[in-house]
Short mmCIF file of C-alpha atoms and ligand atoms in Angstrom, two decimals:
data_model
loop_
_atom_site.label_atom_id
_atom_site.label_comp_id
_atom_site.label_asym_id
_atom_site.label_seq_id
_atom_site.Cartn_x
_atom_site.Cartn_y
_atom_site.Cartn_z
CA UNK A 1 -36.54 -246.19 146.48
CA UNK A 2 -34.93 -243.45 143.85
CA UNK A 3 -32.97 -244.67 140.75
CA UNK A 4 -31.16 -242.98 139.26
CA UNK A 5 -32.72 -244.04 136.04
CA UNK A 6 -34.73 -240.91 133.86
CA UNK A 7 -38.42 -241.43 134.07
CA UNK A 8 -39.55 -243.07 130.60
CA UNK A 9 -43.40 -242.25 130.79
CA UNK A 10 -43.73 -241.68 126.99
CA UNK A 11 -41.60 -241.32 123.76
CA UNK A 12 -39.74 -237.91 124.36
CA UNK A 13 -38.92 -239.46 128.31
CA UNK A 14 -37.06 -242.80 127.47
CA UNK A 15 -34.18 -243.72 128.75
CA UNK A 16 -31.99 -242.75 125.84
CA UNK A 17 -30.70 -239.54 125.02
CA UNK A 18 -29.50 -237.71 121.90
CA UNK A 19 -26.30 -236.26 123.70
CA UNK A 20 -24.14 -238.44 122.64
CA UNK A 21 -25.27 -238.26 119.27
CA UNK A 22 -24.77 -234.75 119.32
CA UNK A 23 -21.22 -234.64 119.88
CA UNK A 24 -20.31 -237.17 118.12
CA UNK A 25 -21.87 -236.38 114.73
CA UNK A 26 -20.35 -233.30 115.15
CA UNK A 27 -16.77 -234.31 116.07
CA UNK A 28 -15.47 -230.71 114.91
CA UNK A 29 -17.52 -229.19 118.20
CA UNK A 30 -14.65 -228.89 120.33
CA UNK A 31 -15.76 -226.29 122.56
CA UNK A 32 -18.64 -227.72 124.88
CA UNK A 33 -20.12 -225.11 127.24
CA UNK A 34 -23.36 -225.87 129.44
CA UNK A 35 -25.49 -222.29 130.21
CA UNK A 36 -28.56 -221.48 132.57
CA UNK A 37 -29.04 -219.48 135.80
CA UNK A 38 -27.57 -220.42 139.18
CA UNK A 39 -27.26 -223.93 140.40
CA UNK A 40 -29.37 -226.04 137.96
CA UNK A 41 -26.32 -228.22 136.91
CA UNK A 42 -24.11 -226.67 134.52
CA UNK A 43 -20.89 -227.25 136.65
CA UNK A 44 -21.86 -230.73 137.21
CA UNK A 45 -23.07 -231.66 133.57
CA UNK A 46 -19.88 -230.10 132.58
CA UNK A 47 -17.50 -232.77 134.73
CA UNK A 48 -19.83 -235.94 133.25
CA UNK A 49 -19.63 -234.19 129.74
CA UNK A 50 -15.63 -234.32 130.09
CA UNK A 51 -15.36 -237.91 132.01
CA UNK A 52 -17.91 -239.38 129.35
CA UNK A 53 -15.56 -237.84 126.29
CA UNK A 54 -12.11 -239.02 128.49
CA UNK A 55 -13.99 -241.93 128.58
CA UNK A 56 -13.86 -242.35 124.72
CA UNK A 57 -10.31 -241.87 124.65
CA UNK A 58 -10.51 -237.83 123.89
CA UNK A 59 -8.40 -235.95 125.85
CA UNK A 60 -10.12 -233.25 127.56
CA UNK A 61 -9.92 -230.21 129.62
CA UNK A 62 -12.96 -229.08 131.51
CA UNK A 63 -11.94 -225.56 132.97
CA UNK A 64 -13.29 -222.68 134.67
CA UNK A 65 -12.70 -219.29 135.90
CA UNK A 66 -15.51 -219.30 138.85
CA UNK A 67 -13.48 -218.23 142.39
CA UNK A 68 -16.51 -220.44 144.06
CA UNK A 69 -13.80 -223.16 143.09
CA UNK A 70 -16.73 -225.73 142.19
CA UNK A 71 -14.60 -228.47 139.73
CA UNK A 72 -13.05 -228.93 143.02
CA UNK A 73 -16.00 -229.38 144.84
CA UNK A 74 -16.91 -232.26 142.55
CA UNK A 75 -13.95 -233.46 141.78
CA UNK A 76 -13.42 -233.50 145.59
CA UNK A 77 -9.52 -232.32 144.74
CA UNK A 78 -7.87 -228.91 145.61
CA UNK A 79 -7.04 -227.30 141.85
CA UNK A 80 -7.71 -223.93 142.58
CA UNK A 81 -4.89 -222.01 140.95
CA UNK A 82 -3.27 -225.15 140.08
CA UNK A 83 -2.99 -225.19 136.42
CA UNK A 84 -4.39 -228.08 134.56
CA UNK A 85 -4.36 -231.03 137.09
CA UNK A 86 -5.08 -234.46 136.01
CA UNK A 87 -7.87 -236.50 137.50
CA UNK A 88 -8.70 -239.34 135.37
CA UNK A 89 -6.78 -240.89 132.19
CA UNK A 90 -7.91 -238.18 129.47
CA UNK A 91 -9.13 -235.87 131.78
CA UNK A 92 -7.75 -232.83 133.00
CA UNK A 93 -9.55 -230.11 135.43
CA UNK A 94 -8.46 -226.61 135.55
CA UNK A 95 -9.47 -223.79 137.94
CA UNK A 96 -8.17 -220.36 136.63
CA UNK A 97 -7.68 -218.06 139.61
CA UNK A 98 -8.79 -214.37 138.23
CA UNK A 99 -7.40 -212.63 141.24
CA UNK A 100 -4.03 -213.84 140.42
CA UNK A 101 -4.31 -213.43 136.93
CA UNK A 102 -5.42 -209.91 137.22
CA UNK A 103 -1.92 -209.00 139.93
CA UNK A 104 0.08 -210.31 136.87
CA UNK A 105 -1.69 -208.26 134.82
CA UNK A 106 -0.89 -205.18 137.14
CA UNK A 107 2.75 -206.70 136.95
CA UNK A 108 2.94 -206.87 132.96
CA UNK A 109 1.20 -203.21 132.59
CA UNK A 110 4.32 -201.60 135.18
CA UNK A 111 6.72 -203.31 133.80
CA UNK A 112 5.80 -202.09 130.47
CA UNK A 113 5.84 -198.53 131.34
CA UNK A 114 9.04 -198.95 133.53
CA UNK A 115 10.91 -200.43 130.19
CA UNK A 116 9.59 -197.91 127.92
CA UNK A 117 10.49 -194.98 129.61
CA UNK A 118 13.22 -196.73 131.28
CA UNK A 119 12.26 -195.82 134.62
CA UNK A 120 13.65 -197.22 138.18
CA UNK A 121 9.86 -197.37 139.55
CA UNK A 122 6.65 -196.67 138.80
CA UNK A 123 5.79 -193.03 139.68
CA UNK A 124 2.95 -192.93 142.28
CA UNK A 125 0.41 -191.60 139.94
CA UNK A 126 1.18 -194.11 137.59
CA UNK A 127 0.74 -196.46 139.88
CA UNK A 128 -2.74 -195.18 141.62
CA UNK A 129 -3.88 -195.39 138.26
CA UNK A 130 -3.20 -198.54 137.65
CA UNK A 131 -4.41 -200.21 141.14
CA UNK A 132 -7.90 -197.96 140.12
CA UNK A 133 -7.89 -199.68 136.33
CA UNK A 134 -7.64 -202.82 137.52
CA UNK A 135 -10.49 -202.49 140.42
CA UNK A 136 -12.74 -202.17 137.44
CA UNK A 137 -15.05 -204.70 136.48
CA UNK A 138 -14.56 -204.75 132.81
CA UNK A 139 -10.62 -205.07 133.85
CA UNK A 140 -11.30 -207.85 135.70
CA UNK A 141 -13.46 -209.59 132.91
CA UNK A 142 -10.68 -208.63 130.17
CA UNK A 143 -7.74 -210.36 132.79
CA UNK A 144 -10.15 -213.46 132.95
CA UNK A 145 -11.04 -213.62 129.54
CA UNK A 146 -7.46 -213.10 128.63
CA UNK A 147 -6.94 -216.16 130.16
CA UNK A 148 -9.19 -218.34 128.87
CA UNK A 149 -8.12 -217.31 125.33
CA UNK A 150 -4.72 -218.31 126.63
CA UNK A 151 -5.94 -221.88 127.46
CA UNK A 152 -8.00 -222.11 124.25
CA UNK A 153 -5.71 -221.04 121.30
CA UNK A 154 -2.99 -223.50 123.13
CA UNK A 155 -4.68 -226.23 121.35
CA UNK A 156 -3.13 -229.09 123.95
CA UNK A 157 -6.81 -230.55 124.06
CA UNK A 158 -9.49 -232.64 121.66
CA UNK A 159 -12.21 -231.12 123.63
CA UNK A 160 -12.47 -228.08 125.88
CA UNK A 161 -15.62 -227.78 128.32
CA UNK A 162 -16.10 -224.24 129.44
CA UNK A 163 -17.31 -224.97 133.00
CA UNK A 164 -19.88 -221.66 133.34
CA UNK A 165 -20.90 -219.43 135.49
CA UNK A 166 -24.70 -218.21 135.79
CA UNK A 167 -26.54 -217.11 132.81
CA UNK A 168 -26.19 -213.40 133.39
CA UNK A 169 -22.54 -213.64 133.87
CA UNK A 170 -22.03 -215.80 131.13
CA UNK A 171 -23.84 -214.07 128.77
CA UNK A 172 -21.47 -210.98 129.54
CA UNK A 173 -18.34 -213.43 128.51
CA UNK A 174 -20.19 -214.70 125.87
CA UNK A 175 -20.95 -211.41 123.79
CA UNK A 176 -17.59 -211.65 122.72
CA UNK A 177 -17.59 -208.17 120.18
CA UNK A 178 -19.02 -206.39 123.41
CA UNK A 179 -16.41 -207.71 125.81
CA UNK A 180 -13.98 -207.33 123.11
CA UNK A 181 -15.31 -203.62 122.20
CA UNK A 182 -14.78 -202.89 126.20
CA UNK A 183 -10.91 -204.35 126.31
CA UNK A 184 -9.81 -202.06 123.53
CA UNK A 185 -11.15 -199.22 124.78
CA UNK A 186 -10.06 -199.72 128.43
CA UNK A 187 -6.56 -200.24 126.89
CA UNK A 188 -6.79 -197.53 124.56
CA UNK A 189 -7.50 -195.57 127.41
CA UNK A 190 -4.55 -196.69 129.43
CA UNK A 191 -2.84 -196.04 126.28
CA UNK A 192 -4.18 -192.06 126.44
CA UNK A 193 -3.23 -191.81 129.98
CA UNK A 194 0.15 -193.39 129.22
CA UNK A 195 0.60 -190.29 126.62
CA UNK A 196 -0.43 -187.60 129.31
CA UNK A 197 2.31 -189.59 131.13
CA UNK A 198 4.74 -189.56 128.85
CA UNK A 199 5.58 -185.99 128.84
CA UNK A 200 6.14 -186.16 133.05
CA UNK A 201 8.05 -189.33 132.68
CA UNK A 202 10.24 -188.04 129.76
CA UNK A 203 10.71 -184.99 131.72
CA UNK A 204 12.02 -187.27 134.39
CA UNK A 205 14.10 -189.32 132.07
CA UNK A 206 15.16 -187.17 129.30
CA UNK A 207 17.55 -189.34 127.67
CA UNK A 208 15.18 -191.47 126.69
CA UNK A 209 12.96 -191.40 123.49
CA UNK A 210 9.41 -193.09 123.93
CA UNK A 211 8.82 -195.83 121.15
CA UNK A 212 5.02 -194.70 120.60
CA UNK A 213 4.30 -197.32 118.22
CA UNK A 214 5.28 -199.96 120.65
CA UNK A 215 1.97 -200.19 122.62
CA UNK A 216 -0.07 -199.43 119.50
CA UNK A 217 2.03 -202.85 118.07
CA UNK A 218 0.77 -204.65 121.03
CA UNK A 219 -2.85 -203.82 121.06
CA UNK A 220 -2.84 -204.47 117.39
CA UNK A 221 -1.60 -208.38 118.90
CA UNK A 222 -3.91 -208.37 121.25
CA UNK A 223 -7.18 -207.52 118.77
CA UNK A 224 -5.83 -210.46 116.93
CA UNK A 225 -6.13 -213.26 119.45
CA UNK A 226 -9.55 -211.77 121.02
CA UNK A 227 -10.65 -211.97 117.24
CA UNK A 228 -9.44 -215.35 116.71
CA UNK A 229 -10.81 -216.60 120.11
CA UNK A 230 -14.28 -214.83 120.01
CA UNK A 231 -14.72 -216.05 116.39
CA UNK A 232 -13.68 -220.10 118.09
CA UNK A 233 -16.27 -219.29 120.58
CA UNK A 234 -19.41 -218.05 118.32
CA UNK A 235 -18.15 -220.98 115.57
CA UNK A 236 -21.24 -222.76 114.83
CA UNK A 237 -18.84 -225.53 113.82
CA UNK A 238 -16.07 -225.69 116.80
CA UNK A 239 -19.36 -224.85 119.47
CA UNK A 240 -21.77 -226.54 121.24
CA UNK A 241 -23.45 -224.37 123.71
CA UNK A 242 -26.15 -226.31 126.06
CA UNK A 243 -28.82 -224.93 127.96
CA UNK A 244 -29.03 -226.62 131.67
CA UNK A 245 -33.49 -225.72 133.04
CA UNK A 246 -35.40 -227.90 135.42
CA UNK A 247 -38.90 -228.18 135.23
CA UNK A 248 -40.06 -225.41 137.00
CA UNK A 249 -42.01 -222.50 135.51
CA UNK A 250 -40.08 -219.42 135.96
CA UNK A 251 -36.94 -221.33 135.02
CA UNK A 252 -38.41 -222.28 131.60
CA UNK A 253 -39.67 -218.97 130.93
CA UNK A 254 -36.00 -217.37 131.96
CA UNK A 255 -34.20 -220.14 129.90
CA UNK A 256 -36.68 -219.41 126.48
CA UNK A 257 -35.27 -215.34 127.23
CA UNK A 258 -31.76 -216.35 127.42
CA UNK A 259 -32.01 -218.41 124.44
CA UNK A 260 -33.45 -215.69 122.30
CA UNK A 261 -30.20 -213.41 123.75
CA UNK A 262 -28.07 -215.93 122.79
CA UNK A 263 -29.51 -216.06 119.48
CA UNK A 264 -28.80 -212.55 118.77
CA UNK A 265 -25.26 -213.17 119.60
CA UNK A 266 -24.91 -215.73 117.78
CA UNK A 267 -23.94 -218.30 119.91
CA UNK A 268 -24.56 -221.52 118.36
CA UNK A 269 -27.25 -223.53 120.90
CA UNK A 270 -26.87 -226.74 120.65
CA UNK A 271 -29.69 -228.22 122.15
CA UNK A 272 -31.66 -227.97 125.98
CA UNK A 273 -30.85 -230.80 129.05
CA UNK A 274 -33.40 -231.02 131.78
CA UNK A 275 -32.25 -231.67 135.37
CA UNK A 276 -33.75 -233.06 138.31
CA UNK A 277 -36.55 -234.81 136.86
CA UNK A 278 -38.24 -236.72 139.63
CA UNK A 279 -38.16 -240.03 138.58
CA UNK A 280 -41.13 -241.84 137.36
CA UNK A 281 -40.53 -244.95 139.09
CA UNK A 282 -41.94 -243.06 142.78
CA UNK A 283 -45.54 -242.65 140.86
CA UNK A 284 -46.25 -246.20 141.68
CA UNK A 285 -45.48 -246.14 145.62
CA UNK A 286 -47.11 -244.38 148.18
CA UNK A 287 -45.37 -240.59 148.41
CA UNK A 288 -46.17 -238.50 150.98
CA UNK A 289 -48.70 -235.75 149.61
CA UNK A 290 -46.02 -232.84 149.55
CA UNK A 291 -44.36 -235.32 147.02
CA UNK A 292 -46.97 -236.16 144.76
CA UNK A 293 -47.61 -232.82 144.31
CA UNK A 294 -43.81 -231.79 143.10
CA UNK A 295 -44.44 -234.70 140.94
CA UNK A 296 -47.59 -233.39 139.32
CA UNK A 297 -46.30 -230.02 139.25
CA UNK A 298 -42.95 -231.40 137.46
CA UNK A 299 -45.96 -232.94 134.77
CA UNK A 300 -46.96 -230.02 133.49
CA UNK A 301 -43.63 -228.26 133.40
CA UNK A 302 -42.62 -231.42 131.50
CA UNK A 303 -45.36 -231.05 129.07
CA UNK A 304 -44.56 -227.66 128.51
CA UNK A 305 -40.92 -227.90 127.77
CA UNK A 306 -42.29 -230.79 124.96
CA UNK A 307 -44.45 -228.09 123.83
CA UNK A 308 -41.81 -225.47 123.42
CA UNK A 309 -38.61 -226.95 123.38
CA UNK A 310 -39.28 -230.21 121.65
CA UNK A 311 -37.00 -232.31 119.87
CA UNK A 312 -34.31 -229.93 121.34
CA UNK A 313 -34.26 -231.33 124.48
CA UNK A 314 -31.14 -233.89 124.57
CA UNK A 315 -31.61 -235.40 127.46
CA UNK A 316 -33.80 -235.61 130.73
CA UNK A 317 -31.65 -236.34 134.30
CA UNK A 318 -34.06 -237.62 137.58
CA UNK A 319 -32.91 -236.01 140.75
CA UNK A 320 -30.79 -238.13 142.45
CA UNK A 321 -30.57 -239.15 145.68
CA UNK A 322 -27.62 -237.15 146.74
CA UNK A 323 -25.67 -234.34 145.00
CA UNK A 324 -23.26 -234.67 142.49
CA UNK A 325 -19.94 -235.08 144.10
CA UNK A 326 -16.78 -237.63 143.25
CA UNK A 327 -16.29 -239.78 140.35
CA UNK A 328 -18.78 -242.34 141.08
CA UNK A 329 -21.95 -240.05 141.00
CA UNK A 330 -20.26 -238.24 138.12
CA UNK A 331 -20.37 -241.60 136.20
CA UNK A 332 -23.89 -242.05 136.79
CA UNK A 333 -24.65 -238.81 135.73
CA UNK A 334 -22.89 -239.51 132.80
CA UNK A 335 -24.38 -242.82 131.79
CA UNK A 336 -27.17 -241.31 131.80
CA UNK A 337 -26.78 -237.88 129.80
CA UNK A 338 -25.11 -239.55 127.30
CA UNK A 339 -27.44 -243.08 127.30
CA UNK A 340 -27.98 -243.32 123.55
CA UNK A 341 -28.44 -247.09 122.74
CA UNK A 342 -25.15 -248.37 121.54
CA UNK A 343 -23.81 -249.28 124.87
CA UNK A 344 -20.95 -248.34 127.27
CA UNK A 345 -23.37 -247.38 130.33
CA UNK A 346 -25.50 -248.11 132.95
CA UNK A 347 -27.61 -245.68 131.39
CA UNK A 348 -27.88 -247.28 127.95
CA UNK A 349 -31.26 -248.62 127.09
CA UNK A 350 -33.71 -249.02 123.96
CA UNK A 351 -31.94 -247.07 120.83
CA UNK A 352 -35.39 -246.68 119.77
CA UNK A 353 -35.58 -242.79 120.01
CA UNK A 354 -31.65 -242.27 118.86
CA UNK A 355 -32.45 -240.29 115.84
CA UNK A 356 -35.11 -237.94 117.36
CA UNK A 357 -33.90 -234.32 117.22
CA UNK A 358 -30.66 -235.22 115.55
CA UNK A 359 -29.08 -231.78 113.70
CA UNK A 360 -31.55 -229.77 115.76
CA UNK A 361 -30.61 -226.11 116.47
CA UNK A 362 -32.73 -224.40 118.69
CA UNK A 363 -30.94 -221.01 117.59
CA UNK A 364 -32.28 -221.05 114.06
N1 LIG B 1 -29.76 -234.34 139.19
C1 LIG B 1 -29.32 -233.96 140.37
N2 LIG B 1 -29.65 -234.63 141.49
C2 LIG B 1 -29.18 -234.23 142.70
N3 LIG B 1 -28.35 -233.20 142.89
C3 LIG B 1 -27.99 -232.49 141.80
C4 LIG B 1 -28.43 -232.82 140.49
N4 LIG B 1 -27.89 -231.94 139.61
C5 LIG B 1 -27.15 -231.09 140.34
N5 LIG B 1 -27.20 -231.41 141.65
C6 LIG B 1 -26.56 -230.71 142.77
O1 LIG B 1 -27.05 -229.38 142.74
C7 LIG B 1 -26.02 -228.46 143.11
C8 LIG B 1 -25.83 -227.43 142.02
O2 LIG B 1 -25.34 -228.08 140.87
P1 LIG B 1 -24.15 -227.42 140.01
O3 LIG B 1 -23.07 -226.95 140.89
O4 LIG B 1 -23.81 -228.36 138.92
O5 LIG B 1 -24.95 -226.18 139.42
P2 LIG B 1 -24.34 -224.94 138.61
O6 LIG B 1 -25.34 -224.63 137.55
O7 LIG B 1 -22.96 -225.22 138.18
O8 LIG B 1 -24.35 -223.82 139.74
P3 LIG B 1 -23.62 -222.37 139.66
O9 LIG B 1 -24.54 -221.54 138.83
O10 LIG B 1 -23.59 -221.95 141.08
O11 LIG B 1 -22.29 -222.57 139.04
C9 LIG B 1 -24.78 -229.30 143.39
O12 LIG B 1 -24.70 -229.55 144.74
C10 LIG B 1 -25.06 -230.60 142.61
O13 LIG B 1 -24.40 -231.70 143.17
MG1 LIG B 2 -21.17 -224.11 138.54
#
């Protein structure tokens, strides 16, 4: 039969993690964000990471702005668009719809123009060049990232978990200056088409003087919360950014790259969780061939990540049974990332290996 308990073949494999530990000798790290590449587990390690803290009476907000709509997937609850909805005492789960966020963004930019020039509506090139701005990708990263900013500096939360998406993507949201650099520029280029505008739209309205200083005013805003938020987010005190690999080879060798990126950007790492370890216990029964061999290939993987990795690994997590899905299963995947000894879980076994890899930053 598969447990759902981690494999606990030597020292570094026990049953107890340093997870737990982690965040809560660092009780300033309010930003949790879990990386790696496409369906390893960040989304689910994410919803046990915010259920374990609701658990401890934080109150939390795990949030995302992936349209694949995922929390509510696993939260088996519609919150798409919703705004923060509440699933648990503590918990809330939010679902940022970009698509929306970037119409209101279309909505903000003409009504703008229409009050400074004081304009009836929005003269057709005007408005072709706004519907072409905003098909742009790094339009559509600057509406979603204005939004999370929004969430973040609101401060309504002890903890915020940053449900990601896949490691390329999330690096590009994570290199704050360059997504940063990209915003100003795309809106100091509205800003220069605005002024080629001006002269046809004061031509149109003559009464009317154009307050130039207006939009520099509100860029000037605008640099100040990105700076405040992308100095939150690459905080070595406020951040804990975890890297989500299985034991597989190429995965390893991709995660090892994107933690050297990271580096350079200074995001803070905060330590390495391996998923769907196939659990231990099946080495004693008789598994099929095909199985045996996953298991042995697993081995060396495992050995390898010890090798390389090391005391930065937080925690190990078997492959379940099932997927992740509904509270339940979130709970055991939560006793078990966050198993460190003292109690609480399913999951909690021998403290023996409690203070291994305490204050370890892989980042250094
Ligand atoms: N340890 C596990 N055992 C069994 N199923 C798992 C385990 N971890 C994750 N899963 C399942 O694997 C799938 C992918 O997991 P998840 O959605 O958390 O990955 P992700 O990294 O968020 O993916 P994406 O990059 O697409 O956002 C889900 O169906 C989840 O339930
Ligand atoms: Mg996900």
């Amino acid at each position: 039969m598969v447990t759902e308990r981690a494999p606990r073949d030597n020292a570094s494999l026990t049953g107890t993690t340093q997870l737990a530990a982690a965040l809560r000798d660092n009780p300033q790290r309010q930003y949790v964000m879990f990386g790696g590449k496409g369906g390893l587990g960040k989304t689910t390690f994410s919803a046990a990471t915010a259920w374990w803290l609701a658990k401890q009476g934080k109150k939390v907000l795990v949030f995302s702005v992936d349209p694949q709509a995922s929390l509510s997937d696993i939260f088996q609850q519609d919150i798409f668009g919703k705004g923060p909805v509440k699933i648990v005492d503590n918990l809330w789960a939010q679902e940022i719809d970009a698509d929306r966020h970037i119409r209101e963004y279309q909505d903000e930019i003409r009504k703008k123009i229409l009050d400074m020039y004081g304009l009836e509506e929005v003269p057709a090139e005007i408005e072709d060049y706004i519907q072409a701005a905003s098909a742009e990708p790094a339009m559509e990263e600057s509406a979603i990232f204005d939004s999370v900013v929004d969430i973040v500096v609101q401060g309504d939360y002890d903890f915020y978990i940053y449900d990601l998406v896949p490691l390329g993507h999330a690096l590009y949201y994570l290199s704050m200056a360059k997504v940063y650099d990209e915003w100003i520029s795309k809106i100091t280029r509205l800003r220069e088409e605005m002024r080629e505008y001006e002269e046809v739209a004061a031509r149109m309205k003559r009464q009317k003087e154009v307050d130039a200083d207006q939009i520099l005013g509100e860029l000037q805003y605008i640099r100040g919360r990105i700076n405040a938020a992308s100095k939150i987010l690459t905080d070595r005190e406020k951040t804990a950014f975890f890297f989500v690999l299985v034991p597989e080879q190429m995965i390893l060798l991709d995660t090892r790259k994107a933690a050297d990126l990271f580096a350079k950007f200074d995001v803070p790492i905060g330590g390495y969780v391996v998923n769907r370890v196939l659990p231990e216990e099946l080495r004693g029964q008789n598994v099929p061939g095909y199985l045996r061999n996953r298991m042995e290939m697993q081995r060396g993987q495992l050995d390898e990540i010890r090798r390389t990795l090391g005391r930065d690994v937080l925690a190990y997590v078997p492959e379940f049974e099932r997927d992740v899905t509904g509270l339940p299963m979130i709970e055991r995947v939560a006793d078990i990332l966050f198993a460190d000894g003292t109690g609480g879980g399913a999951g909690a076994r021998s403290a023996a290996s409690s203070k291994a890899g305490q204050g370890s930053e892989a980042a250094r």
